[in-house]
mmCIF file of C-alpha atoms in Angstrom:
data_model
loop_
_atom_site.group_PDB
_atom_site.id
_atom_site.type_symbol
_atom_site.label_atom_id
_atom_site.label_comp_id
_atom_site.label_asym_id
_atom_site.label_seq_id
_atom_site.Cartn_x
_atom_site.Cartn_y
_atom_site.Cartn_z
ATOM 1 C CA UNK A 144 11.652 -3.082 25.363
ATOM 2 C CA UNK A 145 13.166 -0.374 23.271
ATOM 3 C CA UNK A 146 14.614 2.369 25.671
ATOM 4 C CA UNK A 147 13.537 5.965 25.279
ATOM 5 C CA UNK A 148 16.959 6.987 23.625
ATOM 6 C CA UNK A 149 16.741 4.391 20.932
ATOM 7 C CA UNK A 150 12.984 4.965 20.382
ATOM 8 C CA UNK A 151 13.712 8.702 19.876
ATOM 9 C CA UNK A 152 16.136 7.671 17.194
ATOM 10 C CA UNK A 153 13.665 5.540 15.540
ATOM 11 C CA UNK A 154 10.982 7.963 15.562
ATOM 12 C CA UNK A 155 13.231 10.558 13.966
ATOM 13 C CA UNK A 156 14.631 7.971 11.416
ATOM 14 C CA UNK A 157 11.175 6.843 10.330
ATOM 15 C CA UNK A 158 9.985 10.735 10.089
ATOM 16 C CA UNK A 159 13.008 11.739 8.111
ATOM 17 C CA UNK A 160 12.756 8.719 5.614
ATOM 18 C CA UNK A 161 8.997 8.490 5.113
ATOM 19 C CA UNK A 162 7.311 11.625 6.942
ATOM 20 C CA UNK A 163 5.449 9.149 9.099
ATOM 21 C CA UNK A 164 5.496 9.989 12.675
ATOM 22 C CA UNK A 165 5.500 7.226 15.475
ATOM 23 C CA UNK A 166 3.265 8.261 18.381
ATOM 24 C CA UNK A 167 4.479 8.058 21.969
ATOM 25 C CA UNK A 168 2.190 5.114 22.772
ATOM 26 C CA UNK A 169 3.646 2.931 19.909
ATOM 27 C CA UNK A 170 6.833 1.991 22.064
ATOM 28 C CA UNK A 171 5.298 -1.529 22.510
ATOM 29 C CA UNK A 172 4.401 -1.818 18.910
ATOM 30 C CA UNK A 173 7.845 -0.851 17.676
ATOM 31 C CA UNK A 174 9.482 -3.418 20.117
ATOM 32 C CA UNK A 175 7.241 -6.156 18.883
ATOM 33 C CA UNK A 176 7.925 -5.356 15.313
ATOM 34 C CA UNK A 177 11.728 -5.290 15.890
ATOM 35 C CA UNK A 178 12.219 -8.410 17.801
ATOM 36 C CA UNK A 179 11.860 -10.915 14.654
ATOM 37 C CA UNK A 180 14.407 -8.565 12.961
ATOM 38 C CA UNK A 181 16.806 -9.025 15.856
ATOM 39 C CA UNK A 182 16.468 -12.785 15.701
ATOM 40 C CA UNK A 183 17.001 -12.808 12.121
ATOM 41 C CA UNK A 184 20.047 -10.752 12.202
ATOM 42 C CA UNK A 185 21.405 -12.671 15.411
ATOM 43 C CA UNK A 186 21.366 -9.459 17.335
ATOM 44 C CA UNK A 187 20.731 -9.794 20.954
ATOM 45 C CA UNK A 188 18.272 -6.943 21.561
ATOM 46 C CA UNK A 189 16.439 -4.046 20.116
ATOM 47 C CA UNK A 190 18.759 -1.451 21.412
ATOM 48 C CA UNK A 191 21.838 -3.156 19.719
ATOM 49 C CA UNK A 192 19.911 -3.342 16.569
ATOM 50 C CA UNK A 193 19.099 0.362 16.673
ATOM 51 C CA UNK A 194 22.692 1.394 17.610
ATOM 52 C CA UNK A 195 23.721 -0.438 14.466
ATOM 53 C CA UNK A 196 21.149 1.151 12.319
ATOM 54 C CA UNK A 197 22.465 4.582 13.157
ATOM 55 C CA UNK A 198 25.387 3.751 10.795
ATOM 56 C CA UNK A 199 24.244 5.261 7.499
ATOM 57 C CA UNK A 200 26.301 2.661 5.628
ATOM 58 C CA UNK A 201 24.041 -0.131 6.836
ATOM 59 C CA UNK A 202 21.794 0.351 4.046
ATOM 60 C CA UNK A 203 20.121 -2.985 3.871
ATOM 61 C CA UNK A 204 19.519 -2.923 7.702
ATOM 62 C CA UNK A 205 17.989 0.606 7.534
ATOM 63 C CA UNK A 206 15.791 -0.610 4.675
ATOM 64 C CA UNK A 207 14.649 -3.705 6.586
ATOM 65 C CA UNK A 208 13.980 -1.583 9.680
ATOM 66 C CA UNK A 209 11.670 0.742 7.641
ATOM 67 C CA UNK A 210 9.808 -2.108 6.267
ATOM 68 C CA UNK A 211 9.043 -4.023 9.590
ATOM 69 C CA UNK A 212 7.792 -0.978 11.129
ATOM 70 C CA UNK A 213 5.675 0.277 8.261
ATOM 71 C CA UNK A 214 4.176 -3.063 7.196
ATOM 72 C CA UNK A 215 0.676 -2.994 7.606
ATOM 73 C CA UNK A 216 -1.993 -5.856 7.150
ATOM 74 C CA UNK A 217 -4.954 -5.274 4.796
ATOM 75 C CA UNK A 218 -7.772 -7.109 3.464
ATOM 76 C CA UNK A 219 -9.666 -7.476 0.271
ATOM 77 C CA UNK A 220 -12.361 -4.868 -0.465
ATOM 78 C CA UNK A 221 -11.551 -2.873 2.667
ATOM 79 C CA UNK A 222 -13.852 -0.015 2.963
ATOM 80 C CA UNK A 223 -16.497 -1.269 0.432
ATOM 81 C CA UNK A 224 -18.474 1.903 0.684
ATOM 82 C CA UNK A 225 -15.719 3.592 -1.042
ATOM 83 C CA UNK A 226 -16.052 1.089 -4.028
ATOM 84 C CA UNK A 227 -19.821 1.647 -4.289
ATOM 85 C CA UNK A 228 -19.089 5.635 -4.142
ATOM 86 C CA UNK A 229 -16.729 5.125 -7.158
ATOM 87 C CA UNK A 230 -19.398 3.118 -9.099
ATOM 88 C CA UNK A 231 -22.587 5.165 -8.151
ATOM 89 C CA UNK A 232 -21.171 8.817 -7.795
ATOM 90 C CA UNK A 233 -17.882 9.281 -9.374
ATOM 91 C CA UNK A 234 -17.949 7.205 -12.556
ATOM 92 C CA UNK A 235 -21.242 8.509 -13.609
ATOM 93 C CA UNK A 236 -19.879 12.155 -13.330
ATOM 94 C CA UNK A 237 -16.950 11.413 -15.567
ATOM 95 C CA UNK A 238 -19.140 12.274 -18.484
ATOM 96 C CA UNK A 239 -18.368 9.107 -20.191
ATOM 97 C CA UNK A 240 -20.411 9.915 -23.226
ATOM 98 C CA UNK A 241 -19.003 13.327 -23.872
ATOM 99 C CA UNK A 242 -17.802 13.649 -27.539
ATOM 100 C CA UNK A 243 -14.124 13.387 -27.983
ATOM 101 C CA UNK A 244 -13.460 12.137 -24.568
ATOM 102 C CA UNK A 245 -10.562 9.548 -24.480
ATOM 103 C CA UNK A 246 -11.674 6.223 -23.304
ATOM 104 C CA UNK A 247 -8.850 5.985 -20.795
ATOM 105 C CA UNK A 248 -9.094 6.011 -17.048
ATOM 106 C CA UNK A 249 -6.154 6.303 -14.823
ATOM 107 C CA UNK A 250 -6.315 5.677 -11.132
ATOM 108 C CA UNK A 251 -3.699 5.876 -8.442
ATOM 109 C CA UNK A 252 -3.829 3.638 -5.404
ATOM 110 C CA UNK A 253 -1.239 4.898 -2.907
ATOM 111 C CA UNK A 254 0.224 2.645 -0.144
ATOM 112 C CA UNK A 255 -1.045 -0.420 -1.803
ATOM 113 C CA UNK A 256 0.825 -2.862 0.423
ATOM 114 C CA UNK A 257 0.931 -6.408 -0.717
ATOM 115 C CA UNK A 258 -1.903 -5.617 -3.434
ATOM 116 C CA UNK A 259 -5.273 -6.263 -1.852
ATOM 117 C CA UNK A 260 -6.540 -2.853 -2.439
ATOM 118 C CA UNK A 261 -5.564 -2.313 -6.027
ATOM 119 C CA UNK A 262 -6.551 -5.894 -6.981
ATOM 120 C CA UNK A 263 -9.867 -5.554 -5.228
ATOM 121 C CA UNK A 264 -10.449 -2.363 -7.399
ATOM 122 C CA UNK A 265 -9.534 -3.999 -10.539
ATOM 123 C CA UNK A 266 -12.017 -6.991 -9.861
ATOM 124 C CA UNK A 267 -14.631 -4.535 -8.853
ATOM 125 C CA UNK A 268 -14.309 -2.476 -12.057
ATOM 126 C CA UNK A 269 -14.317 -5.748 -14.178
ATOM 127 C CA UNK A 270 -17.512 -7.259 -12.428
ATOM 128 C CA UNK A 271 -19.238 -4.263 -11.265
ATOM 129 C CA UNK A 272 -18.904 -1.300 -13.385
ATOM 130 C CA UNK A 273 -19.887 -2.539 -16.914
ATOM 131 C CA UNK A 274 -19.696 1.019 -18.514
ATOM 132 C CA UNK A 275 -15.941 0.706 -18.326
ATOM 133 C CA UNK A 276 -15.915 -2.564 -20.180
ATOM 134 C CA UNK A 277 -14.583 -1.011 -23.291
ATOM 135 C CA UNK A 278 -12.213 1.487 -21.649
ATOM 136 C CA UNK A 279 -8.426 1.399 -20.951
ATOM 137 C CA UNK A 280 -8.196 1.454 -17.369
ATOM 138 C CA UNK A 281 -4.840 1.701 -15.681
ATOM 139 C CA UNK A 282 -4.493 1.194 -11.811
ATOM 140 C CA UNK A 283 -1.165 2.785 -10.806
ATOM 141 C CA UNK A 284 -0.331 1.378 -7.463
ATOM 142 C CA UNK A 285 2.628 2.443 -5.166
ATOM 143 C CA UNK A 286 4.089 1.627 -1.923
ATOM 144 C CA UNK A 287 7.233 2.800 0.088
ATOM 145 C CA UNK A 288 8.313 -0.887 0.685
ATOM 146 C CA UNK A 289 9.966 -2.594 -2.204
ATOM 147 C CA UNK A 290 9.258 -5.954 -0.604
ATOM 148 C CA UNK A 291 5.551 -5.063 -0.613
ATOM 149 C CA UNK A 292 5.739 -4.183 -4.217
ATOM 150 C CA UNK A 293 7.489 -7.348 -5.100
ATOM 151 C CA UNK A 294 4.734 -9.393 -3.437
ATOM 152 C CA UNK A 295 1.986 -7.314 -5.172
ATOM 153 C CA UNK A 296 3.470 -7.842 -8.601
ATOM 154 C CA UNK A 297 3.639 -11.500 -7.854
ATOM 155 C CA UNK A 298 -0.104 -11.420 -6.868
ATOM 156 C CA UNK A 299 0.104 -14.603 -4.680
ATOM 157 C CA UNK A 300 -1.771 -14.939 -1.409
ATOM 158 C CA UNK A 301 -2.075 -17.576 1.244
ATOM 159 C CA UNK A 302 -5.387 -19.006 2.416
ATOM 160 C CA UNK A 303 -5.803 -16.716 5.350
ATOM 161 C CA UNK A 304 -5.290 -13.598 3.107
ATOM 162 C CA UNK A 305 -7.942 -14.487 0.688
ATOM 163 C CA UNK A 306 -10.417 -15.538 3.143
ATOM 164 C CA UNK A 307 -10.273 -11.975 4.645
ATOM 165 C CA UNK A 308 -12.743 -9.856 2.709
ATOM 166 C CA UNK A 309 -12.797 -11.824 -0.638
ATOM 167 C CA UNK A 310 -16.116 -13.569 -1.499
ATOM 168 C CA UNK A 311 -15.703 -17.310 -2.409
ATOM 169 C CA UNK A 312 -17.284 -16.593 -5.838
ATOM 170 C CA UNK A 313 -14.638 -14.025 -6.778
ATOM 171 C CA UNK A 314 -11.843 -16.223 -5.372
ATOM 172 C CA UNK A 315 -12.940 -18.840 -7.758
ATOM 173 C CA UNK A 316 -13.363 -16.629 -10.766
ATOM 174 C CA UNK A 317 -10.251 -14.527 -10.518
ATOM 175 C CA UNK A 318 -7.674 -16.634 -8.911
ATOM 176 C CA UNK A 319 -6.089 -19.892 -9.449
ATOM 177 C CA UNK A 320 -4.554 -22.593 -7.140
ATOM 178 C CA UNK A 321 -0.645 -22.805 -6.669
ATOM 179 C CA UNK A 322 0.157 -25.318 -4.152
ATOM 180 C CA UNK A 323 -1.239 -23.965 -0.896
ATOM 181 C CA UNK A 324 -1.690 -20.507 -2.127
ATOM 182 C CA UNK A 325 -3.812 -18.495 -4.648
ATOM 183 C CA UNK A 326 -2.685 -16.296 -7.547
ATOM 184 C CA UNK A 327 -4.500 -13.669 -9.302
ATOM 185 C CA UNK A 328 -5.314 -14.315 -12.969
ATOM 186 C CA UNK A 329 -3.749 -12.306 -15.772
ATOM 187 C CA UNK A 330 -6.976 -10.312 -16.766
ATOM 188 C CA UNK A 331 -7.111 -8.765 -13.400
ATOM 189 C CA UNK A 332 -3.275 -8.160 -13.434
ATOM 190 C CA UNK A 333 -3.188 -6.685 -16.665
ATOM 191 C CA UNK A 334 -4.676 -3.243 -15.605
ATOM 192 C CA UNK A 335 -2.154 -2.749 -12.814
ATOM 193 C CA UNK A 336 1.150 -1.150 -12.774
ATOM 194 C CA UNK A 337 3.215 -1.407 -9.448
ATOM 195 C CA UNK A 338 5.865 0.957 -8.591
ATOM 196 C CA UNK A 339 7.923 1.809 -5.303
ATOM 197 C CA UNK A 340 7.190 5.509 -4.517
ATOM 198 C CA UNK A 341 7.546 7.636 -1.389
ATOM 199 C CA UNK A 342 4.680 10.056 -0.776
ATOM 200 C CA UNK A 343 7.040 12.792 0.552
ATOM 201 C CA UNK A 344 9.335 12.387 -2.450
ATOM 202 C CA UNK A 345 8.800 13.839 -5.969
ATOM 203 C CA UNK A 346 5.596 13.431 -7.770
ATOM 204 C CA UNK A 347 6.524 14.821 -11.297
ATOM 205 C CA UNK A 348 7.189 11.468 -12.958
ATOM 206 C CA UNK A 349 3.846 10.058 -11.923
ATOM 207 C CA UNK A 350 1.927 12.057 -14.438
ATOM 208 C CA UNK A 351 -1.837 12.786 -13.982
ATOM 209 C CA UNK A 352 -4.877 10.841 -12.842
ATOM 210 C CA UNK A 353 -8.537 10.717 -12.918
ATOM 211 C CA UNK A 354 -9.090 9.286 -9.562
ATOM 212 C CA UNK A 355 -6.443 9.077 -6.468
ATOM 213 C CA UNK A 356 -7.167 6.704 -3.615
ATOM 214 C CA UNK A 357 -4.923 8.073 -0.803
ATOM 215 C CA UNK A 358 -7.218 8.628 2.370
ATOM 216 C CA UNK A 359 -6.275 5.831 4.604
ATOM 217 C CA UNK A 360 -2.421 6.307 4.378
ATOM 218 C CA UNK A 361 -2.812 10.026 5.115
ATOM 219 C CA UNK A 362 -3.705 9.196 8.726
ATOM 220 C CA UNK A 363 -0.242 7.963 9.443
ATOM 221 C CA UNK A 364 1.076 11.420 8.778
ATOM 222 C CA UNK A 365 1.306 14.395 11.152
ATOM 223 C CA UNK A 366 -1.179 17.142 9.972
ATOM 224 C CA UNK A 367 1.516 19.388 8.422
ATOM 225 C CA UNK A 368 2.774 16.559 6.147
ATOM 226 C CA UNK A 369 -0.878 15.687 5.311
ATOM 227 C CA UNK A 370 -1.331 19.224 4.119
ATOM 228 C CA UNK A 371 1.750 19.143 2.052
ATOM 229 C CA UNK A 372 0.561 15.965 0.467
ATOM 230 C CA UNK A 373 -2.938 17.262 -0.116
ATOM 231 C CA UNK A 374 -1.523 20.330 -1.982
ATOM 232 C CA UNK A 375 0.192 18.132 -4.447
ATOM 233 C CA UNK A 376 -3.102 16.220 -5.363
#
């Protein structure tokens, strides 16, 4: 179990680096997340691990510490009502037929994890929103974790991951087998652009978007940070 002194350091470290604030009741959660990293590093306990992480020259350890704490499991087509809202309400109100309107649509999917959310959106647009068939659609997907971005770019998922939220007919249509895993096909990948990005960092280089999907990740931030992020939208 992480002692209160080291948990205080961990909370401050996570908040400083990401803006996300661990709650008091997440001590057990943090301990469980750190134990595998202790074993991987050959460090006896979480206290020794966090003591070492206080050294600002331990860049790799500090990066891994962030990633194991912030890693979140997700599923395909999570929150399906939002997908239907995009199809039934937002897209019809983009005034697709307005003369002179560029046939380009740019969507930002924040905190994309291993890619289930943006890949789900790409599949949904291809299969479920025919009005966009002749449009250039870019889904710009970001995450704080470089390892998550690397996984998302690869687009490879194990059997358990594709069984969570992904209908069998879509699995067969848009993925191919690679050994024991499934890989997303290029026509779905082609509309996606993955990039590491910290939501409390600079946004200027991101450009502008027609649609931003950011709601779920905001719940991990304290209210003050939520408001600062919302002001940038």
